[in-house]
XYZ file of C-alpha atoms in Angstrom:
561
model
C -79.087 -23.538 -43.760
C -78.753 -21.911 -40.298
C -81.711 -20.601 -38.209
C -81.753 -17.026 -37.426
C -81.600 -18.572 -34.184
C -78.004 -19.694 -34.596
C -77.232 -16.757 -36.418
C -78.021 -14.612 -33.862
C -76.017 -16.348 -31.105
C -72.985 -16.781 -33.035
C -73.536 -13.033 -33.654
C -73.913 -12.103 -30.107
C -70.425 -14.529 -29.605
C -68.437 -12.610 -32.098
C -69.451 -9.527 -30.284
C -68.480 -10.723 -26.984
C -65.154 -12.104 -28.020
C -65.093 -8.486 -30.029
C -65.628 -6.692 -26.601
C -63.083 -8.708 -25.231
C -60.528 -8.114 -27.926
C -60.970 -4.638 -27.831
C -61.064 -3.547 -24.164
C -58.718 -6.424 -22.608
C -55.679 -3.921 -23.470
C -57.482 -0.879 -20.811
C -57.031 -3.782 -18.090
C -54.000 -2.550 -16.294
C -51.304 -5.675 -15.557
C -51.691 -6.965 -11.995
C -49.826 -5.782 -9.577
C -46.730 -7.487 -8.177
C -45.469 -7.954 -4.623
C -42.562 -6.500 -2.998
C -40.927 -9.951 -2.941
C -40.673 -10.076 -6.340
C -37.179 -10.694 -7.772
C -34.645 -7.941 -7.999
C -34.621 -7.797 -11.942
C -38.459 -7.489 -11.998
C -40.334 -3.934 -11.461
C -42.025 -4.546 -8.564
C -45.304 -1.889 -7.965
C -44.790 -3.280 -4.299
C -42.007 -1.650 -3.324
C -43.193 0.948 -5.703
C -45.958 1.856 -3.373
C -43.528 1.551 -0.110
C -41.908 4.887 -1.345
C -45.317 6.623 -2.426
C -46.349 6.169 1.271
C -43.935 8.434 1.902
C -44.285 10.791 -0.452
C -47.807 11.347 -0.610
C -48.149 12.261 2.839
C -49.776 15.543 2.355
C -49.981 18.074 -0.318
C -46.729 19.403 -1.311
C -47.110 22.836 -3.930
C -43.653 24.535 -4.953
C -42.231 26.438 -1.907
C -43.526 23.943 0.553
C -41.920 22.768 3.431
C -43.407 19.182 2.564
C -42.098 19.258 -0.085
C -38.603 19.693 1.077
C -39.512 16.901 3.032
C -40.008 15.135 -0.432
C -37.269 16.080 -2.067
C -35.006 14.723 0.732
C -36.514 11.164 0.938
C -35.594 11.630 -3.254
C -32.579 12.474 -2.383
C -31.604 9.154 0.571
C -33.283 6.970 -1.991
C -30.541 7.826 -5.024
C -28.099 7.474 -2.484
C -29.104 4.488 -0.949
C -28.696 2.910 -4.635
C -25.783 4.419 -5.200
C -26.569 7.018 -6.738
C -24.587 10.830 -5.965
C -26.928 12.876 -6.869
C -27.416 16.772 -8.085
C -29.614 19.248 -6.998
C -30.371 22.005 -9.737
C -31.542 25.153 -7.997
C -33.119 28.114 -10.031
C -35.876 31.395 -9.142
C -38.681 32.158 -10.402
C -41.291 34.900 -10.158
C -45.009 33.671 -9.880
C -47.868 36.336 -9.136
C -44.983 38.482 -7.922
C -44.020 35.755 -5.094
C -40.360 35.087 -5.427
C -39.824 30.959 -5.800
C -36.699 28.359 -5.285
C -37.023 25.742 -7.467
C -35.204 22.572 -7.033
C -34.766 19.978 -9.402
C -32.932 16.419 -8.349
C -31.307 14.813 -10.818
C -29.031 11.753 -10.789
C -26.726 9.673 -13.437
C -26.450 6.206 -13.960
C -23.321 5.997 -16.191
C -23.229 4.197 -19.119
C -20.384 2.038 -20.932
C -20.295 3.590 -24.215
C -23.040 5.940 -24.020
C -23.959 7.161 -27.956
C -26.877 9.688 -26.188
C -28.666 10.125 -23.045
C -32.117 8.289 -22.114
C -33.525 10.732 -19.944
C -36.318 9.493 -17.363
C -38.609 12.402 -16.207
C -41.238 12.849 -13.319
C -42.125 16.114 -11.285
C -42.347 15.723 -7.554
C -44.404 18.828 -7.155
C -48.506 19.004 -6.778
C -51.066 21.358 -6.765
C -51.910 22.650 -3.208
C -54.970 20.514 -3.083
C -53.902 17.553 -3.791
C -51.412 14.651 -1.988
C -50.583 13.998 -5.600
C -50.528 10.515 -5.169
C -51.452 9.759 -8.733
C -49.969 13.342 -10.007
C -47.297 12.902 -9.924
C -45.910 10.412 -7.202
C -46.951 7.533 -9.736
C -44.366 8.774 -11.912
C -41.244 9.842 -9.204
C -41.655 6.089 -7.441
C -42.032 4.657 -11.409
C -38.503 6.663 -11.574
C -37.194 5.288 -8.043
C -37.743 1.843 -8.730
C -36.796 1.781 -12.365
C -33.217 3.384 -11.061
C -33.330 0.169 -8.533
C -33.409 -2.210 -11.069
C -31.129 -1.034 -13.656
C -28.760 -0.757 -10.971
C -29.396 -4.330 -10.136
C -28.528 -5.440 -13.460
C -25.813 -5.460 -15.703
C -24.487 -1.785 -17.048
C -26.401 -0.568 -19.821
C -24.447 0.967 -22.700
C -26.333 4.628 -22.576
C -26.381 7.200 -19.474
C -29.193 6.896 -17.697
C -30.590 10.433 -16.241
C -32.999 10.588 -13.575
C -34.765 13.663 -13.439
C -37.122 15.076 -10.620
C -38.832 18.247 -11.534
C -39.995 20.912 -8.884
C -42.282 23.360 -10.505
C -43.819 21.613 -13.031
C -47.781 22.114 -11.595
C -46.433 26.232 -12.112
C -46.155 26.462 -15.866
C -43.095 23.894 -15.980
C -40.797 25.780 -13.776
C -38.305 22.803 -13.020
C -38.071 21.342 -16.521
C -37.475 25.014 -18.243
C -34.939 25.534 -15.541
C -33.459 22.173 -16.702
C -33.299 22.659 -20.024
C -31.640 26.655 -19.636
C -28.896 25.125 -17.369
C -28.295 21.959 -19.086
C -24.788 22.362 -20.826
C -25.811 20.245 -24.066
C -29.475 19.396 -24.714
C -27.869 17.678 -27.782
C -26.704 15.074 -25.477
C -30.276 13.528 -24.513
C -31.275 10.987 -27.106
C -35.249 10.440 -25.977
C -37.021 11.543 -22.836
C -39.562 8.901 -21.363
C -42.119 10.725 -19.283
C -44.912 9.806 -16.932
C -47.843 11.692 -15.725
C -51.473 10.939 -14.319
C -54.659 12.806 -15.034
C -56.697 10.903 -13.009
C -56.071 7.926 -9.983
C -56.099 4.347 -12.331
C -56.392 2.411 -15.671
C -53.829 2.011 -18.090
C -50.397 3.523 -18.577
C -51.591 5.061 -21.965
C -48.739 6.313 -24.355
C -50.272 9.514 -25.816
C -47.559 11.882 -26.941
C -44.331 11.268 -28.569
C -41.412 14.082 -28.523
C -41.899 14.483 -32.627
C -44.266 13.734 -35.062
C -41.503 11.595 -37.192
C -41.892 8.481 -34.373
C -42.523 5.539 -36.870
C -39.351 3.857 -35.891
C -39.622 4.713 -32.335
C -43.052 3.186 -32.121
C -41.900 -0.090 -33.940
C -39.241 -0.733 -31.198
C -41.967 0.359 -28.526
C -45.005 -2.023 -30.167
C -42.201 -4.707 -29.720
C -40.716 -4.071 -26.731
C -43.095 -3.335 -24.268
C -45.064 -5.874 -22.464
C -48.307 -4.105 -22.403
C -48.278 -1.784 -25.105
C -51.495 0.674 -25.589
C -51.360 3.561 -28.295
C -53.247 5.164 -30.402
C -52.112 8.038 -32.666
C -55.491 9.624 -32.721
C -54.734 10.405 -29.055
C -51.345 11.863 -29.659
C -53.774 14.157 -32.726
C -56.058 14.655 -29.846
C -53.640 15.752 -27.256
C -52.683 18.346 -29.044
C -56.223 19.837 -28.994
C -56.523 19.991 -25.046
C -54.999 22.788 -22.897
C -52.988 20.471 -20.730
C -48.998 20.521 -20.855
C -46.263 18.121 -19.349
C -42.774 19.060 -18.766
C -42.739 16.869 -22.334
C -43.473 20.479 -23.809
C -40.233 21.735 -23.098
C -38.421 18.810 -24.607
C -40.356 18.977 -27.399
C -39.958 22.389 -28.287
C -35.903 21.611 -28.334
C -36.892 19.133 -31.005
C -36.022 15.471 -28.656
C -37.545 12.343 -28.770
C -39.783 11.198 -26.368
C -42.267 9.063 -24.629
C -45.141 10.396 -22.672
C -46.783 8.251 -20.702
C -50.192 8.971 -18.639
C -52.838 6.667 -17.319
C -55.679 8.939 -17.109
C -59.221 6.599 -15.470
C -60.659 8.490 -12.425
C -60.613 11.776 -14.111
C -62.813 13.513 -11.298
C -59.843 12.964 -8.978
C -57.421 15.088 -10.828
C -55.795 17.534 -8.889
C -58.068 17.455 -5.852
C -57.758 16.208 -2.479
C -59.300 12.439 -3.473
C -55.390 12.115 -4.837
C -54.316 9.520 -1.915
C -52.587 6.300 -2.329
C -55.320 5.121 -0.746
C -57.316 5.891 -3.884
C -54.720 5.043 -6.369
C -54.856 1.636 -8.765
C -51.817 -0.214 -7.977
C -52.161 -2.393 -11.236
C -52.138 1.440 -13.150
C -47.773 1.504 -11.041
C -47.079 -1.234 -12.516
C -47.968 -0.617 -15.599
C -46.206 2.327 -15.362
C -43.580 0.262 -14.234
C -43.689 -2.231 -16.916
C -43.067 0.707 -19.527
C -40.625 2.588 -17.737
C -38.150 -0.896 -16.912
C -38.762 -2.432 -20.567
C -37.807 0.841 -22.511
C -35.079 2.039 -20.547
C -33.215 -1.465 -20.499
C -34.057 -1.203 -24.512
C -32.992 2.308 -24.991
C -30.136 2.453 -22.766
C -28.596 -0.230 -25.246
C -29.605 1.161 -28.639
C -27.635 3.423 -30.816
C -30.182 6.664 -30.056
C -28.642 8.648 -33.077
C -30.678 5.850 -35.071
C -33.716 5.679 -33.000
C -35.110 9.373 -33.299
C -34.912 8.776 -37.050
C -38.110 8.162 -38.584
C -41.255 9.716 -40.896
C -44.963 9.612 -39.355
C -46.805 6.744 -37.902
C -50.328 5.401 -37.978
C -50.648 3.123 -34.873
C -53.689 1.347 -33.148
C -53.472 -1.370 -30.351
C -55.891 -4.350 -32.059
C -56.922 -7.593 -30.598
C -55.199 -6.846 -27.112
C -51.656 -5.733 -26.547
C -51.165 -5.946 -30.245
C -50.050 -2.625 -31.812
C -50.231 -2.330 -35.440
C -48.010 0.268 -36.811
C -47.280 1.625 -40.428
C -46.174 4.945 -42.202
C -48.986 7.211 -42.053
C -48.522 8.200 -46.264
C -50.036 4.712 -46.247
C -53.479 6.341 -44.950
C -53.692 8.210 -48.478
C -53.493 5.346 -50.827
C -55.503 3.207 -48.314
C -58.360 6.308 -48.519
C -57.746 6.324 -52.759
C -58.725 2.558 -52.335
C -61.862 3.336 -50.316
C -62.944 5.348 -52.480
C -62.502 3.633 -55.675
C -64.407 0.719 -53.987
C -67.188 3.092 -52.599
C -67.888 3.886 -56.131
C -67.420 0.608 -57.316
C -69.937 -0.787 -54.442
C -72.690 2.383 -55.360
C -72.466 1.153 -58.772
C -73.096 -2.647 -58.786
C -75.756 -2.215 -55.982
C -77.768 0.099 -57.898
C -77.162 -2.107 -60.821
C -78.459 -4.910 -59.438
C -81.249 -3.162 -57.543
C -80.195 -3.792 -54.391
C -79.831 -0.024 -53.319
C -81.577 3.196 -54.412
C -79.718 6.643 -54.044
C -82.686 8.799 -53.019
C -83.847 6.146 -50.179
C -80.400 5.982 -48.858
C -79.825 9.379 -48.597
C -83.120 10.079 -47.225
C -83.079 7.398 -44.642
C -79.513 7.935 -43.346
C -80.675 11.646 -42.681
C -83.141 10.788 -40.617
C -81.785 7.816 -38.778
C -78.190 9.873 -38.517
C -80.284 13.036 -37.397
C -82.275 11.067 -34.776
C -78.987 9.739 -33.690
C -78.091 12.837 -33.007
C -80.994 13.869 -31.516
C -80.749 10.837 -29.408
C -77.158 10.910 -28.134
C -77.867 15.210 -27.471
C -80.852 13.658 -25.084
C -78.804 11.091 -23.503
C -75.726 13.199 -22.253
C -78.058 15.708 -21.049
C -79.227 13.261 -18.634
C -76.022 12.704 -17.700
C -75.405 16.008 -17.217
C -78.575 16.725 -14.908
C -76.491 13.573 -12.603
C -73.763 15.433 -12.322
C -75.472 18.354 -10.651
C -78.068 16.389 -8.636
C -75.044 14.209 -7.238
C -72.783 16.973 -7.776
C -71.766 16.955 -3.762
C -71.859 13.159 -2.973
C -69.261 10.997 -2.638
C -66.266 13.687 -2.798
C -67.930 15.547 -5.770
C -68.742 12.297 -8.047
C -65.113 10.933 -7.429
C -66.121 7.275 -7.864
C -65.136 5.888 -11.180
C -66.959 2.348 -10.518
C -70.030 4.318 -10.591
C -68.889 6.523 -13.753
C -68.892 3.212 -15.359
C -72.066 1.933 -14.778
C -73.812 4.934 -15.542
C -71.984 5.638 -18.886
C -72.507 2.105 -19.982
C -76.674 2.359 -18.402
C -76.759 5.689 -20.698
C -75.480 3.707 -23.419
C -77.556 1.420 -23.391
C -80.410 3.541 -23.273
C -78.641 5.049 -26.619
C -78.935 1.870 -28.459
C -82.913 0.945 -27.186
C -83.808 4.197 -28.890
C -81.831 3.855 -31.913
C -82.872 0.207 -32.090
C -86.840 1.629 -31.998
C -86.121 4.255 -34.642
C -84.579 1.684 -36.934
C -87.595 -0.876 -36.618
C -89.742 2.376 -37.174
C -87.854 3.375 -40.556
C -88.104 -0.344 -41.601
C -91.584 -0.535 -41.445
C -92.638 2.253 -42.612
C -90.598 0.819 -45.761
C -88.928 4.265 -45.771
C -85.580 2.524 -45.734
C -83.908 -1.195 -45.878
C -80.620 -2.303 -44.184
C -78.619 -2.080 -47.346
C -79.515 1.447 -47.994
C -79.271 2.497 -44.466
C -75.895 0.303 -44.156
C -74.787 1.927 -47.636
C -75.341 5.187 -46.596
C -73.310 5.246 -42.949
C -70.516 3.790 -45.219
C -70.566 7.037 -47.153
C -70.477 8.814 -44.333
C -67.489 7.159 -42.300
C -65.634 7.775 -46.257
C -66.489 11.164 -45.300
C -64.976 11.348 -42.162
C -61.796 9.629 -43.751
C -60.997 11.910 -46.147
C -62.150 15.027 -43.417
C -59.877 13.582 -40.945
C -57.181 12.960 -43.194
C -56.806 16.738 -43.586
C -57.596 17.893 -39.812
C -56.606 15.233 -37.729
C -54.926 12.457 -40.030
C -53.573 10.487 -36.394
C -57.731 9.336 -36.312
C -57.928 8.654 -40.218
C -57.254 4.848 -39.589
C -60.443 4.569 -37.891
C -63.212 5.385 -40.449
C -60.500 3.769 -42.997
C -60.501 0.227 -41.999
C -64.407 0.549 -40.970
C -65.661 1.932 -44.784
C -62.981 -0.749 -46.384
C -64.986 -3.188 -44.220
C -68.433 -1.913 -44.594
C -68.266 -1.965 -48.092
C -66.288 -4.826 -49.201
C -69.284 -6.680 -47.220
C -71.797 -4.816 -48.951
C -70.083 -5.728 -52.323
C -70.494 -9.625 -51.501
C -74.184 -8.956 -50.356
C -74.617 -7.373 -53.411
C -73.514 -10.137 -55.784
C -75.318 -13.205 -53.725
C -78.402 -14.216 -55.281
C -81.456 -15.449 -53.294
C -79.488 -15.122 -49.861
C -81.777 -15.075 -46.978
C -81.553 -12.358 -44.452
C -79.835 -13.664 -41.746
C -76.926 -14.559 -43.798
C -76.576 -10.818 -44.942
C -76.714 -9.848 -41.541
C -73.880 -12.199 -41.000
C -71.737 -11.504 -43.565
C -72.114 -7.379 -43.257
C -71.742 -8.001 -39.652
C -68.056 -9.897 -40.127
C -66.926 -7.476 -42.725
C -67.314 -5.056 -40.073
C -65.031 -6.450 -37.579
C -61.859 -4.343 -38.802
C -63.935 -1.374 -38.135
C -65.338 -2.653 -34.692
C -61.510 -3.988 -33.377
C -60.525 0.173 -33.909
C -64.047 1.713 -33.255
C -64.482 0.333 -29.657
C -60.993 1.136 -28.336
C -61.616 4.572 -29.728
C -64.834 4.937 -27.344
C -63.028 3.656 -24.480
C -60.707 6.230 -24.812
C -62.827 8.856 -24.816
C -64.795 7.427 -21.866
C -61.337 7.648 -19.987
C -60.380 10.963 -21.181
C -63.310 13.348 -20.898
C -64.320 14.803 -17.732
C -68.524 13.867 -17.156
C -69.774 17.369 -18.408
C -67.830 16.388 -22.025
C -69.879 13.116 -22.286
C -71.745 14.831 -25.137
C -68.649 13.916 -27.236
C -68.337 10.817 -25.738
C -72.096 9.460 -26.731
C -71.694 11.316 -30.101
C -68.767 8.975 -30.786
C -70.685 6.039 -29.721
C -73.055 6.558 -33.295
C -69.459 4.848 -34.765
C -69.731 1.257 -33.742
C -73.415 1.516 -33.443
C -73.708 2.416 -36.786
C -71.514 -1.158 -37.919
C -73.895 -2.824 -35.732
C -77.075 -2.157 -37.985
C -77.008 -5.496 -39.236
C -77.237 -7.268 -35.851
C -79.954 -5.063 -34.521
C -81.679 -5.933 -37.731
C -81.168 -9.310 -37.326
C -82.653 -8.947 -33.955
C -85.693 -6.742 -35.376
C -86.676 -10.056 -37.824
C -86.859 -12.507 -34.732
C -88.334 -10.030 -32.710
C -89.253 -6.681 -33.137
C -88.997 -5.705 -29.806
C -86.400 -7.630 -28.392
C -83.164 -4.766 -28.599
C -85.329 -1.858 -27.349
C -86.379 -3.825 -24.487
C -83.644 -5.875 -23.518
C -81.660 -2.626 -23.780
C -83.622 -0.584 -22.344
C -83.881 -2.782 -19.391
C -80.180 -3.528 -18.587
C -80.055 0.322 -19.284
C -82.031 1.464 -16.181
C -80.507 -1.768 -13.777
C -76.638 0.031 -15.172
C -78.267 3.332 -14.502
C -79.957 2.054 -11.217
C -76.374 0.518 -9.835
C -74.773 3.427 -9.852
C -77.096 5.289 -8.560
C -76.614 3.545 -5.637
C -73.186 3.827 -5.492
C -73.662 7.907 -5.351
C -76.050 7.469 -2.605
């Protein structure tokens, strides 16, 4: 029989490797030199042409970014390249406008459709647009390099710059108005930035109906990273890529974004000197691996498809399956969540009354708790509101988000010990009851937002298959409950994390209420390891957190100083 000793370190490894797992995927790829062979996307020689672009601020109408668009313009020729420049006017606050798009062809053999590669060259007048959007015209520039390197592909290959696009998509409407036959592009791959580093994150596809597409993409790219919640959660925010056009003609697409840094979106802290090279590359890595795909597949077959379900898992893993699957998954859950009520309170192991009444007030002080926690965050962001180019430092956003977090799980480890005891509730109760509520949130999401059901599916299918094992054992110690809930809970962890990490990435400080309100997921699957915790010392999670809470918290401070 194991100590709870040994089950608490082989706890605390699972969790590490867990961590690991789970966040190794929001590592971008390193970066690679400009020496680099010629059939390789190199973020080197990437950067050599964002030198020159990001020079200064270049709005619409600029002459910068005439400038901009010439060095576009050498640089197709240079690779042979003849390329066209797509002139249109527009009328913006009653200032007349030229916009100029550049586009240029690499023919195919036997083209079946177009693969259309799309990045605007424009900024906002604050901003040297390093990350938004030079990332995505050099991605474009040295993409075009390489395929031309290579053997012909079979599709056309269209390289399109976009003026405009930072004034209500002024290039890419102009684009699609003058394009003789928008029946002739296949897929559109996109890239965009919404914030100076971390992963090249796919979060939008042209159409709803991408199952196939995201097969071939799971399998094709090198570092893959989707989630369809995002692509359900995209939808929801008031941003727009020149994607929107293309996706309001009903094509295809790919839109890719990396999006860490978010305080440096669309002001002047937009330099190369400020952008992640690793987050090029990986730009890079997507851009090179599904246009050499792409540009060889039949693209009549491609765009066929019904709705996907898709989660990275365990790394650059991507686990993808028709979302109708979600339904009979949730049927499943439920059956078992009935199933599980009714054999624990047969066997005594759970009472309704003191689940429900304990998971109120441990889910209410949780709430309490997390409200409490981003409103210190909040009172940071106005105390350091004019250091270090107005909080543009994401190494500190870091370690205060994971101090706060910390701080989260001290005071939700205290209330817990308090609940248990005062003998107001146990861990299978407690446990029992958060699985009712992520069944909830299933069957909720499933109607609102069914991209994010997958997450509270695979954690309640978890959660209570454990409970039903715990349920059945007879005179099993503690720590082997503990264990076993806490393994049962590792589908729900793998999805759960990645989910937080997303939102860390995505929201801008003052939103960090959602953030730590999303937290209460995996914390809630970790009951039974702060429980195991509470038996070999009562005090040792509250402490230990709350003390590597304040050092996080005390770091980067520092850093704002």
């Amino acid at each position: 029989m194991l100590s709870k000793g040994i089950h608490a370190a082989l706890q605390t490894l699972l969790i590490a490797l867990l961590l690991y797992m789970s966040l190794s995927p929001f590592l971008p790829p390193s970066s690679v030199p400009d020496t680099a062979p010629q059939d390789v996307f190199s973020s080197g020689r990437a950067m050599h042409h964002l030198e020159q672009i990001s020079r200064q601020p270049h709005p619409t109408g600029s002459k910068e970014l005439q400038r901009v668009r010439e060095y576009i313009i050498a640089q197709l020729k240079a690779l042979g390249i003849e390329p066209e420049i797509q002139q249109s006017k527009a009328t913006v606050n009653g200032q007349a406008l030229d916009v100029y798009n550049v586009i240029g062809e690499i023919k195919g053999t036997h083209s079946t459709k177009d693969v259309l590669l799309s990045a605007h060259y424009d900024t906002v007048p604050e901003s040297n647009g390093a990350s938004d959007d030079g990332s995505g015209v050099v991605t474009l520039l040295e993409t075009a390099r390489l395929i031309k390197s290579g053997p012909p592909l079979a599709n056309n290959i269209i390289l399109l710059f976009t003026d405009g696009e930072e004034i209500d998509l002024l290039g890419a409407q102009a684009f699609a108005k003058q394009m003789a036959s928008l029946a002739d592009i296949g897929i559109v791959i996109n890239f965009e930035a919404r914030g100076n580093g971390g992963p090249s994150v796919l979060f939008e596809t042209g159409t709803d109906r991408n199952y196939s597409l995201m097969r071939d993409f799971a399998k094709t790219a090198p570092y893959p990273i989707a989630y369809s919640f995002v692509f359900n959660l995209y939808k929801y925010m008031p941003n727009s890529t020149d994607m929107n056009v293309f996706k309001a003609s009903g094509i295809q697409g790919l839109n890719f974004g990396f999006t860490f840094g978010l305080d440096a979106y669309h002001t002047d802290s937009d330099t190369i000197e400020n952008i992640h090279e690793g987050s090029l590359q990986h730009h890079g890595s997507h851009a090179a691996s599904m246009a050499q795909y792409l540009g060889n597949a039949d693209l009549n077959a491609v765009i066929e498809g019904e709705k996907a379900t898709y989660f990275n898992i365990a790394g650059h893993r991507i686990v993808v399956y028709p979302q109708q699957w979600d339904l009979y998954l949730m049927i499943g859950a439920v059956i078992l969540f009935y199933w599980t009520m009714y054999s624990g309170v047969k066997r005594g192991k759970i009472q309704l009354a003191q689940t429900l009444k304990s998971s109120y007030s441990y889910l209410f002080s949780a709430f309490i708790v997390m409200v409490m926690i981003a409103a210190l965050g909040w009172v940071l962001r106005i105390v350091f509101a004019y250091h270090k180019q107005q909080f543009n430092d994401p190494e500190a956003s870091i370690y205060l988000g994971i101090g706060m977090l910390l701080l989260s799980v001290a005071l939700l480890a205290r209330k817990y010990a308090t609940l248990a005891l005062a003998g107001r509730t146990s861990l299978l109760n407690l446990y029992f009851g958060i699985a009712a509520v992520h069944l909830s949130l299933a069957i909720l999401t499933f109607f609102i937002f069914p991209g994010g059901t997958y997450m509270f599916l695979w954690s309640v299918i978890g959660m209570l298959t454990g409970l039903t094992i715990v349920f059945r054992l007879q005179n099993a110690k503690p720590p082997m409950i503990q264990s076993i809930l806490l393994l049962c809970g590792v589908p729900g962890l793998l999805v759960a994390i990645p989910f937080v990490a997303i939102l860390f990435m995505l929201l801008p400080f003052t939103l960090w209420f959602a953030f730590f309100l999303a937290c209460l997921f995996p914390l809630g699957l970790l009951l039974p390891y702060f429980s195991l915790w509470r038996n070999i010392h009562g005090r040792s999670v509250p402490l230990f957190s709350s003390a590597a809470g304040l050092l996080f918290l005390f770091i980067g401070l520092l850093r704002l100083m």
